[in-house]
CSV table of C-alpha atoms in Angstrom, one decimal:
chain,number,residue,atom,x,y,z
A,13,ARG,CA,64.0,-74.7,361.5
A,14,ARG,CA,65.4,-75.1,362.7
A,15,SER,CA,68.0,-77.5,363.5
A,16,VAL,CA,70.8,-78.3,365.6
A,17,GLY,CA,74.7,-78.2,365.3
A,18,GLY,CA,77.8,-79.7,366.6
A,19,GLU,CA,77.9,-78.1,369.9
A,20,ARG,CA,75.3,-77.8,372.8
A,21,THR,CA,72.5,-75.7,371.7
A,22,PRO,CA,69.9,-75.5,374.6
A,23,GLU,CA,68.4,-73.5,372.6
A,24,LEU,CA,48.7,-78.0,375.8
A,25,GLN,CA,44.0,-79.4,377.0
A,26,PRO,CA,42.4,-81.3,374.1
A,27,ALA,CA,40.0,-78.9,372.1
A,28,THR,CA,37.5,-79.7,369.6
A,29,THR,CA,38.0,-76.3,368.0
A,30,LEU,CA,41.3,-74.3,368.2
A,31,PRO,CA,41.0,-71.5,370.7
A,32,GLY,CA,42.4,-67.9,370.4
A,33,GLN,CA,42.4,-65.5,367.5
A,34,ARG,CA,43.3,-66.5,363.9
A,35,PRO,CA,44.6,-64.4,360.9
A,36,ALA,CA,41.6,-62.8,359.2
A,37,GLY,CA,39.7,-64.7,356.6
A,38,PHE,CA,40.0,-68.1,358.5
A,39,ARG,CA,36.7,-70.1,359.5
A,40,VAL,CA,36.8,-73.0,361.8
A,41,LEU,CA,34.3,-75.8,361.6
A,42,PRO,CA,33.7,-77.5,365.0
A,43,CYS,CA,35.3,-80.9,365.2
A,44,SER,CA,33.9,-83.9,366.9
A,45,VAL,CA,35.8,-87.0,368.0
A,46,SER,CA,36.1,-88.4,364.5
A,47,LEU,CA,35.2,-85.5,362.3
A,48,ALA,CA,37.6,-83.7,359.9
A,49,ALA,CA,37.7,-79.8,360.1
A,50,GLU,CA,38.3,-77.8,356.9
A,51,MET,CA,39.5,-74.2,356.7
A,52,ALA,CA,39.6,-71.9,353.6
A,53,LEU,CA,41.6,-68.7,353.2
A,54,ARG,CA,41.3,-66.4,350.1
A,55,GLN,CA,43.6,-63.5,349.8
A,56,ALA,CA,43.8,-61.4,346.8
A,57,SER,CA,43.4,-63.8,343.5
A,58,GLN,CA,45.5,-66.7,345.1
A,59,ALA,CA,43.4,-69.7,346.3
A,60,LEU,CA,44.8,-71.3,349.3
A,61,ARG,CA,43.5,-74.5,350.5
A,62,ARG,CA,44.2,-75.7,354.0
A,63,CYS,CA,43.0,-78.9,355.1
A,64,ILE,CA,42.8,-79.9,358.8
A,65,SER,CA,42.3,-83.7,359.4
A,66,ALA,CA,41.7,-84.9,362.8
A,67,THR,CA,41.0,-88.2,364.5
A,68,GLY,CA,39.8,-88.6,367.9
A,69,ALA,CA,40.9,-91.5,370.2
A,70,ARG,CA,39.7,-93.6,372.8
A,71,ALA,CA,39.3,-92.1,376.2
A,72,ALA,CA,41.8,-92.8,378.8
A,73,ALA,CA,41.3,-95.6,381.3
A,74,SER,CA,39.5,-93.3,383.7
A,75,GLY,CA,37.2,-92.0,380.8
A,76,ALA,CA,37.9,-88.5,381.8
A,77,ILE,CA,40.6,-87.4,379.3
A,78,ALA,CA,40.4,-88.0,375.5
A,79,ALA,CA,43.2,-87.9,373.2
A,80,PRO,CA,43.7,-84.7,371.4
A,81,VAL,CA,43.0,-83.9,367.9
A,82,LEU,CA,46.1,-82.8,366.2
A,83,GLY,CA,45.6,-81.0,362.9
A,84,ALA,CA,47.1,-81.9,359.5
A,85,ARG,CA,47.4,-79.5,356.7
A,86,GLY,CA,48.0,-79.8,353.0
A,87,PHE,CA,48.3,-77.8,349.8
A,88,ALA,CA,48.0,-78.9,346.2
A,89,SER,CA,50.7,-77.0,344.5
A,90,ASP,CA,53.2,-74.0,344.9
A,91,ALA,CA,50.4,-71.9,343.6
A,92,GLU,CA,48.4,-72.5,346.8
A,93,LEU,CA,51.0,-71.8,349.4
A,94,LEU,CA,50.1,-71.0,352.8
A,95,LYS,CA,50.6,-67.5,354.4
A,96,THR,CA,51.9,-66.6,357.8
A,97,PRO,CA,50.1,-63.5,359.5
A,98,LEU,CA,52.9,-61.4,358.6
A,99,TYR,CA,52.5,-61.9,354.9
A,100,ASP,CA,51.0,-58.7,353.8
A,101,TYR,CA,53.4,-56.7,356.1
A,102,HIS,CA,56.4,-58.4,354.4
A,103,LEU,CA,55.0,-57.5,350.9
A,104,SER,CA,54.5,-53.8,352.3
A,105,GLN,CA,58.3,-53.9,353.1
A,106,GLY,CA,59.5,-54.8,349.6
A,107,ALA,CA,60.0,-58.6,350.5
A,108,LYS,CA,61.0,-61.0,347.6
A,109,MET,CA,58.7,-64.0,348.4
A,110,GLY,CA,59.3,-67.7,347.6
A,111,PRO,CA,58.1,-71.2,348.7
A,112,PHE,CA,59.4,-72.8,351.8
A,113,ALA,CA,57.9,-75.8,353.7
A,114,GLY,CA,54.4,-75.1,351.8
A,115,TYR,CA,54.5,-71.5,352.8
A,116,SER,CA,55.1,-68.1,351.0
A,117,MET,CA,58.1,-66.8,352.9
A,118,PRO,CA,60.2,-63.7,352.5
A,119,LEU,CA,63.6,-64.8,350.9
A,120,GLN,CA,65.0,-61.4,351.2
A,121,TYR,CA,64.2,-57.7,351.5
A,122,LYS,CA,65.5,-54.4,349.6
A,123,ASP,CA,69.0,-55.0,350.9
A,124,SER,CA,71.3,-57.7,349.7
A,125,VAL,CA,71.7,-61.1,351.2
A,126,MET,CA,75.2,-60.3,352.0
A,127,ASP,CA,74.1,-57.1,353.9
A,128,ASN,CA,71.2,-58.8,355.5
A,129,THR,CA,73.2,-61.4,356.9
A,130,THR,CA,76.0,-59.2,358.2
A,131,ALA,CA,73.6,-56.9,359.8
A,132,VAL,CA,72.2,-59.8,362.0
A,133,ARG,CA,75.9,-60.5,363.1
A,134,THR,CA,76.5,-56.9,364.0
A,135,GLU,CA,73.1,-55.5,364.9
A,136,ALA,CA,69.8,-57.4,365.0
A,137,GLY,CA,67.3,-58.9,362.5
A,138,ILE,CA,63.7,-60.0,362.8
A,139,PHE,CA,62.6,-63.4,361.2
A,140,ASP,CA,59.3,-64.5,360.7
A,141,VAL,CA,59.1,-68.1,361.8
A,142,SER,CA,55.2,-68.4,362.1
A,143,HIS,CA,55.4,-71.3,359.7
A,144,MET,CA,56.9,-73.4,362.6
A,145,CYS,CA,54.4,-75.7,364.4
A,146,GLY,CA,54.0,-74.9,368.1
A,147,LEU,CA,52.3,-77.5,370.2
A,148,ARG,CA,51.4,-77.7,374.0
A,149,LEU,CA,51.5,-80.8,375.8
A,150,THR,CA,50.0,-81.2,379.3
A,151,GLY,CA,49.2,-83.8,382.0
A,152,LYS,CA,50.9,-85.3,385.0
A,153,ASN,CA,52.5,-88.0,382.9
A,154,VAL,CA,53.5,-85.7,380.0
A,155,LEU,CA,57.3,-86.2,380.8
A,156,ASP,CA,56.9,-90.1,380.6
A,157,PHE,CA,55.2,-89.7,377.4
A,158,MET,CA,57.6,-87.4,375.6
A,159,GLU,CA,60.6,-89.3,376.7
A,160,THR,CA,59.5,-92.2,374.8
A,161,LEU,CA,59.8,-90.2,371.6
A,162,VAL,CA,62.9,-88.0,372.1
A,163,VAL,CA,66.3,-88.6,373.4
A,164,GLY,CA,66.5,-85.8,375.8
A,165,ASP,CA,66.4,-85.9,379.6
A,166,LEU,CA,63.3,-83.8,380.0
A,167,LYS,CA,62.8,-84.9,383.7
A,168,GLY,CA,66.2,-83.5,384.4
A,169,LEU,CA,65.3,-80.1,382.9
A,170,ALA,CA,64.5,-77.3,385.4
A,171,PRO,CA,61.0,-75.6,384.9
A,172,GLY,CA,61.4,-72.7,382.6
A,173,THR,CA,64.2,-74.0,380.7
A,174,SER,CA,64.5,-75.6,377.1
A,175,THR,CA,66.5,-78.0,375.3
A,176,LEU,CA,67.3,-79.2,371.8
A,177,SER,CA,66.3,-82.7,371.1
A,178,VAL,CA,65.5,-84.9,368.3
A,179,ILE,CA,62.4,-87.4,367.7
A,180,THR,CA,63.7,-90.7,366.5
A,181,ASN,CA,62.4,-93.6,364.8
A,182,GLU,CA,62.6,-97.4,365.4
A,183,ARG,CA,65.9,-97.4,363.5
A,184,GLY,CA,67.5,-94.6,365.4
A,185,GLY,CA,66.9,-92.1,362.5
A,186,ILE,CA,65.8,-88.6,363.2
A,187,ILE,CA,62.3,-87.8,362.4
A,188,ASP,CA,62.7,-84.3,363.4
A,189,ASP,CA,64.8,-81.8,365.5
A,190,THR,CA,62.8,-79.7,368.0
A,191,VAL,CA,63.2,-77.3,370.8
A,192,ILE,CA,61.3,-78.5,374.1
A,193,THR,CA,60.7,-76.2,376.9
A,194,LYS,CA,59.5,-77.5,380.2
A,195,VAL,CA,57.2,-74.8,381.3
A,196,ALA,CA,56.1,-76.7,384.3
A,197,GLU,CA,56.4,-80.4,385.6
A,198,ASP,CA,53.2,-81.2,383.7
A,199,HIS,CA,53.4,-78.7,380.8
A,200,LEU,CA,55.8,-78.9,377.8
A,201,TYR,CA,55.9,-76.4,374.9
A,202,VAL,CA,57.4,-77.9,371.8
A,203,VAL,CA,58.5,-76.2,368.5
A,204,LEU,CA,58.5,-78.5,365.3
A,205,ASN,CA,59.9,-77.8,361.9
A,206,ALA,CA,57.3,-76.5,359.5
A,207,GLY,CA,58.2,-79.1,356.7
A,208,CYS,CA,57.8,-81.9,359.1
A,209,ARG,CA,54.6,-80.8,360.7
A,210,GLU,CA,52.3,-83.4,359.0
A,211,LYS,CA,54.4,-86.5,359.8
A,212,ASP,CA,55.4,-85.2,363.2
A,213,LEU,CA,51.8,-84.7,364.6
A,214,ALA,CA,50.9,-88.0,362.9
A,215,HIS,CA,53.6,-89.7,364.8
A,216,ILE,CA,52.9,-88.0,368.0
A,217,ASN,CA,49.2,-88.6,367.8
A,218,LYS,CA,49.7,-92.4,367.0
A,219,HIS,CA,51.7,-92.8,370.1
A,220,LEU,CA,49.7,-90.4,372.2
A,221,GLU,CA,46.5,-92.3,371.5
A,222,ALA,CA,48.2,-95.6,372.7
A,223,PHE,CA,49.7,-93.9,375.8
A,224,ASN,CA,46.4,-92.4,376.8
A,225,ALA,CA,44.5,-95.6,376.2
A,226,THR,CA,46.4,-97.0,379.2
A,227,GLY,CA,45.4,-94.1,381.3
A,228,GLY,CA,48.2,-91.8,380.2
A,229,GLY,CA,46.1,-88.6,380.6
A,230,VAL,CA,48.1,-86.3,378.3
A,231,ALA,CA,46.6,-83.6,376.3
A,232,ALA,CA,47.8,-81.6,373.2
A,233,HIS,CA,47.0,-78.4,371.5
A,234,VAL,CA,48.4,-77.1,368.2
A,235,TYR,CA,49.2,-73.3,368.5
A,236,ASP,CA,47.8,-72.5,365.1
A,237,GLU,CA,46.2,-69.3,366.8
A,238,ARG,CA,49.7,-67.9,367.6
A,239,GLY,CA,52.4,-66.3,365.4
A,240,LEU,CA,56.1,-66.6,366.0
A,241,ILE,CA,59.1,-64.3,365.3
A,242,ALA,CA,62.8,-64.7,366.0
A,243,LEU,CA,64.8,-61.5,367.1
A,244,GLN,CA,68.4,-62.3,366.7
A,245,GLY,CA,71.7,-60.5,366.9
A,246,PRO,CA,73.8,-58.4,369.4
A,247,ALA,CA,71.3,-55.7,369.6
A,248,ALA,CA,68.3,-58.1,370.2
A,249,ALA,CA,68.5,-57.9,373.9
A,250,ALA,CA,68.5,-54.0,374.1
A,251,ALA,CA,65.6,-53.9,371.5
A,252,LEU,CA,63.5,-56.3,373.6
A,253,GLN,CA,64.4,-54.8,376.9
A,254,ALA,CA,62.7,-51.5,375.9
A,255,LEU,CA,59.3,-53.4,375.4
A,256,VAL,CA,59.3,-55.6,378.5
A,257,GLY,CA,58.9,-53.0,381.4
A,258,GLY,CA,60.8,-53.8,384.5
A,259,PHE,CA,61.7,-57.4,383.7
A,260,ASP,CA,65.6,-57.7,383.5
A,261,LEU,CA,66.5,-59.7,380.4
A,262,ASN,CA,70.0,-60.2,381.9
A,263,THR,CA,68.3,-62.7,384.4
A,264,MET,CA,67.2,-64.7,381.4
A,265,LEU,CA,70.1,-67.0,380.0
A,266,PHE,CA,70.4,-68.9,376.8
A,267,GLY,CA,67.7,-71.7,376.8
A,268,HIS,CA,65.4,-70.0,379.4
A,269,PHE,CA,61.7,-69.4,378.8
A,270,ARG,CA,59.3,-66.8,380.3
A,271,GLU,CA,55.8,-65.8,379.8
A,272,LEU,CA,56.3,-62.0,379.5
A,273,GLU,CA,54.3,-58.9,378.5
A,274,VAL,CA,55.9,-57.5,375.5
A,275,ALA,CA,54.6,-54.3,374.2
A,276,GLY,CA,51.5,-54.7,376.1
A,277,MET,CA,50.7,-58.3,375.0
A,278,GLU,CA,51.2,-61.5,376.6
A,279,CYS,CA,54.0,-63.6,374.8
A,280,PHE,CA,56.1,-66.7,375.2
A,281,VAL,CA,59.7,-65.7,375.1
A,282,THR,CA,62.6,-68.2,374.8
A,283,ARG,CA,66.2,-67.0,374.7
A,284,THR,CA,67.3,-69.1,371.8
A,285,GLY,CA,67.4,-69.2,367.9
A,286,TYR,CA,68.9,-70.5,364.8
A,287,THR,CA,71.8,-68.0,363.9
A,288,GLY,CA,74.4,-68.7,366.6
A,289,GLU,CA,73.8,-65.1,368.0
A,290,ASP,CA,72.1,-64.0,371.0
A,291,GLY,CA,68.5,-63.7,370.5
A,292,PHE,CA,64.9,-64.6,371.2
A,293,GLU,CA,62.0,-66.6,369.9
A,294,ILE,CA,58.6,-64.9,370.6
A,295,SER,CA,55.2,-66.4,370.4
A,296,MET,CA,52.3,-64.0,370.5
A,297,PRO,CA,48.5,-63.9,369.4
A,298,ALA,CA,48.6,-64.1,365.5
A,299,ALA,CA,46.4,-61.1,365.3
A,300,ARG,CA,48.9,-58.9,367.0
A,301,ILE,CA,52.0,-60.0,365.3
A,302,VAL,CA,52.4,-57.0,363.1
A,303,GLU,CA,51.9,-54.5,366.0
A,304,LEU,CA,54.8,-56.5,367.8
A,305,THR,CA,57.0,-56.5,364.7
A,306,GLU,CA,56.5,-52.8,364.3
A,307,ALA,CA,57.3,-52.2,367.9
A,308,LEU,CA,60.5,-54.0,367.5
A,309,MET,CA,61.4,-52.3,364.3
A,310,ALA,CA,61.0,-49.0,365.9
A,311,GLN,CA,64.1,-49.8,368.1
A,312,PRO,CA,67.7,-48.7,367.0
A,313,ARG,CA,69.7,-51.2,364.9
A,314,VAL,CA,66.8,-53.7,364.1
A,315,ARG,CA,65.8,-54.7,360.6
A,316,LEU,CA,63.9,-57.4,358.8
A,317,ALA,CA,65.7,-60.4,357.8
A,318,GLY,CA,64.9,-63.1,355.1
A,319,LEU,CA,65.3,-66.9,354.7
A,320,ALA,CA,68.3,-66.4,352.6
A,321,ALA,CA,70.1,-64.8,355.4
A,322,ARG,CA,68.7,-67.3,357.9
A,323,ASP,CA,70.2,-70.2,355.9
A,324,ALA,CA,73.6,-68.4,355.7
A,325,LEU,CA,73.6,-67.8,359.3
A,326,ARG,CA,72.6,-71.2,360.6
A,327,LEU,CA,75.4,-72.7,358.1
A,328,GLU,CA,78.0,-70.2,359.6
A,329,ALA,CA,76.8,-71.4,363.0
A,330,GLY,CA,77.3,-75.0,362.1
A,331,LEU,CA,73.6,-75.6,362.6
A,332,CYS,CA,71.7,-78.3,360.6
A,333,LEU,CA,68.7,-78.0,358.2
A,334,TYR,CA,66.2,-80.8,358.5
A,335,GLY,CA,65.8,-82.6,355.3
A,336,ASN,CA,69.4,-81.6,354.2
A,337,ASP,CA,71.6,-82.4,357.2
A,338,LEU,CA,69.2,-84.4,359.2
A,339,THR,CA,66.8,-87.2,357.8
A,340,GLU,CA,65.2,-90.4,359.1
A,341,ASP,CA,68.3,-92.4,357.7
A,342,ILE,CA,70.7,-90.5,360.0
A,343,THR,CA,71.2,-91.0,363.7
A,344,PRO,CA,72.1,-88.3,366.2
A,345,VAL,CA,75.5,-90.0,366.8
A,346,GLU,CA,76.2,-89.8,363.1
A,347,ALA,CA,75.0,-86.2,363.0
A,348,GLY,CA,77.4,-85.1,365.9
A,349,LEU,CA,74.4,-84.7,368.3
A,350,THR,CA,75.3,-87.3,370.7
A,351,TRP,CA,75.2,-84.6,373.5
A,352,THR,CA,71.5,-84.5,373.1
A,353,VAL,CA,71.3,-88.0,374.6
A,354,GLY,CA,71.1,-87.3,378.3
A,355,LYS,CA,73.2,-89.3,380.7
A,356,ARG,CA,70.2,-90.8,382.3
A,357,ARG,CA,68.8,-91.7,379.0
A,358,ARG,CA,72.0,-93.6,378.0
A,359,GLU,CA,71.7,-95.5,381.0
A,360,GLU,CA,67.8,-96.2,380.8
A,361,GLY,CA,67.0,-96.1,377.1
A,362,GLY,CA,63.2,-96.1,376.8
A,363,PHE,CA,63.2,-94.0,373.5
A,364,LEU,CA,62.4,-95.3,369.9
A,365,GLY,CA,65.7,-96.5,368.4
A,366,ALA,CA,67.7,-96.6,371.6
A,367,ALA,CA,69.2,-100.1,370.9
A,368,VAL,CA,70.9,-98.5,367.8
A,369,ILE,CA,71.8,-95.2,369.2
A,370,LEU,CA,73.1,-96.6,372.3
A,371,ASP,CA,75.3,-99.2,370.6
A,372,GLN,CA,76.7,-96.4,368.4
A,373,ILE,CA,77.5,-94.4,371.6
A,374,ASN,CA,78.9,-97.1,373.5
A,375,ASN,CA,80.6,-99.4,370.7
A,376,LYS,CA,81.5,-96.5,368.2
A,377,SER,CA,79.6,-98.7,365.6
A,378,HIS,CA,78.6,-95.8,363.3
A,379,ALA,CA,80.4,-95.6,360.0
A,380,LYS,CA,80.0,-92.0,359.2
A,381,ARG,CA,79.9,-88.6,360.9
A,382,ARG,CA,79.1,-84.9,360.1
A,383,VAL,CA,81.8,-82.7,359.5
A,384,GLY,CA,82.6,-79.2,358.4
A,385,ILE,CA,84.3,-78.6,355.1
A,386,LEU,CA,86.2,-75.6,353.7
A,387,PRO,CA,86.2,-76.1,350.0
A,388,SER,CA,88.3,-74.1,347.4
A,389,GLY,CA,87.1,-73.3,344.0
A,390,ALA,CA,83.3,-73.2,343.2
A,391,PRO,CA,80.7,-73.4,346.4
A,392,ALA,CA,79.9,-76.8,347.1
A,393,ARG,CA,76.3,-77.4,347.2
A,394,GLY,CA,74.1,-80.2,348.5
A,395,HIS,CA,74.9,-84.0,347.2
A,396,SER,CA,78.3,-82.8,345.9
A,397,PRO,CA,80.5,-86.0,346.2
A,398,ILE,CA,83.5,-85.8,348.7
A,399,LEU,CA,86.4,-87.8,347.8
A,400,SER,CA,89.7,-88.8,349.4
A,401,THR,CA,92.8,-87.4,347.9
A,402,GLU,CA,93.2,-90.8,346.0
A,403,GLY,CA,89.7,-90.4,344.4
A,404,GLU,CA,87.6,-92.7,346.5
A,405,VAL,CA,84.2,-91.3,347.3
A,406,ILE,CA,84.0,-91.0,351.0
A,407,GLY,CA,80.8,-89.1,351.6
A,408,GLU,CA,78.8,-86.1,350.4
A,409,ILE,CA,77.9,-82.4,351.0
A,410,THR,CA,74.6,-81.8,352.6
A,411,SER,CA,74.7,-77.9,353.0
A,412,GLY,CA,77.1,-75.5,351.2
A,413,ALA,CA,77.3,-71.9,350.5
A,414,PHE,CA,79.3,-68.8,350.3
A,415,SER,CA,79.6,-67.2,353.7
A,416,PRO,CA,78.7,-63.5,353.7
A,417,TYR,CA,80.4,-63.0,357.2
A,418,LEU,CA,83.7,-64.8,356.6
A,419,LYS,CA,83.8,-64.1,352.9
A,420,LYS,CA,84.6,-67.6,351.7
A,421,ASN,CA,82.8,-70.9,350.9
A,422,ILE,CA,81.8,-73.2,353.7
A,423,ALA,CA,79.9,-76.4,353.7
A,424,MET,CA,78.9,-79.6,356.0
A,425,GLY,CA,78.5,-83.0,355.1
A,426,TYR,CA,79.0,-86.6,355.9
A,427,VAL,CA,82.2,-88.7,355.7
A,428,ASN,CA,83.4,-92.1,356.5
A,429,LYS,CA,84.4,-91.7,360.1
A,430,ALA,CA,88.0,-92.4,359.3
A,431,PHE,CA,88.2,-89.1,357.4
A,432,GLY,CA,86.5,-87.0,360.1
A,433,LYS,CA,89.4,-85.6,362.0
A,434,ALA,CA,89.8,-81.6,361.5
A,435,ASP,CA,92.5,-80.7,358.9
A,436,THR,CA,92.0,-83.8,356.8
A,437,GLU,CA,92.6,-83.1,353.1
A,438,VAL,CA,89.8,-84.3,351.0
A,439,LEU,CA,88.4,-83.3,347.4
A,440,VAL,CA,84.9,-82.0,346.6
A,441,GLU,CA,83.5,-82.6,343.2
A,442,VAL,CA,81.6,-79.7,341.7
A,443,ARG,CA,80.1,-79.8,338.2
A,444,GLY,CA,82.6,-82.6,337.3
A,445,LYS,CA,85.7,-80.7,338.6
A,446,ARG,CA,87.4,-81.9,341.8
A,447,ASN,CA,88.6,-79.2,344.1
A,448,PRO,CA,90.7,-79.4,347.1
A,449,ALA,CA,89.1,-78.9,350.5
A,450,VAL,CA,89.8,-79.6,354.0
A,451,VAL,CA,87.6,-81.1,357.1
A,452,ALA,CA,87.0,-78.3,359.6
A,453,LYS,CA,85.6,-77.8,363.1
A,454,MET,CA,82.3,-76.2,363.5
A,455,PRO,CA,80.9,-73.6,364.1
A,456,PHE,CA,82.6,-71.7,361.3
A,457,VAL,CA,81.5,-68.4,363.2
A,458,PRO,CA,81.9,-68.5,367.0
A,459,THR,CA,78.5,-68.7,368.8
A,460,LYS,CA,77.6,-65.9,371.1
A,461,TYR,CA,74.8,-67.4,373.2
A,462,PHE,CA,74.0,-65.3,376.4
A,463,LYS,CA,75.3,-67.2,379.4
A,464,GLY,CA,75.2,-64.2,382.0
A,465,VAL,CA,76.8,-60.7,382.4
């Protein structure tokens, strides 16, 4: 997804079966405390295998609350990709599909990637992000539990607001980046990256079992019965306003969350996104996602947008892609995400990897940092070496592309800290040729998050 950039981006009950509606073709087998559940979906001639493994846990000390079952899914090959509930709609709209995070996703539609990207900057685009993993965590101790796993100050969040945070490991590396919404003091709504789903849920479940074994009383539910779309761009608010009745979206600032009726259906709406533009992520029952998408498409200046445009937009906005720009070997300090570590958390610690991260914050002990790069010559792609002007390797590119909006090559990567100052001249090696480049501030395109009229 989602991921995070160099500036502040503020962008639930245990169940033995997943409640709610599911895409046609799914069948759910009941799960018991230690029973694995299987689902199978067959569409057209393509076989898709989806495995859900579940492990129960010991009851909490009171015996009243058991640890939740968090599902794991797998696929055997790219020929057995998962499909979002908008899959058939994408095909009907002429989408070119491709694999991403185990799903068959729309890369682009009938327009070009250049036009699609520019349209989101000037009008509005709808992205299918149903591959993301939504998670509900509830219980009186839910904030205590989640603060052991992430660096953010969740207790300091006001109900109905969200924050970007990172899940860390014992070495201070980033397991995933995530948007966490405090729905209420005892209720969190968490969105995880699709490509990290399996390891994230395993990690959360491991720590949740231990937490609940001491009376934690926190329950979890994976929102597999819901779909998720992102409506992004300067025309997004007007398009959504037409479908929410008397609720005034101007009262909903960037990072705010509401449960709203949109086009007659109950939705989770968060004013956030992954493009740098104003916009919303909207979660609804999966069975009604096509209906809501069509209602938004009927509004002026709205079109479908694909993953190719989404990647260009997030890079222009200086936002990271997990697996490229963030990994388990990169700390939030190295990634330029020190701001995600709340002031209280810096004083108290209490999260995995705190010793490493707080030492880097307090003593500047990190050796590298994430920077923007403006290369000349051919576009710099991931793993392209970054060198000093004397030819010493000082880092590497993690993301790079031609910017459809700026009409020039942009990139980001990690360099030795001494070379991290803006306007530092460097070289980037592409296909054996060393091209001049310069370190640049991010975002490359100014962000337009809504902070009030």
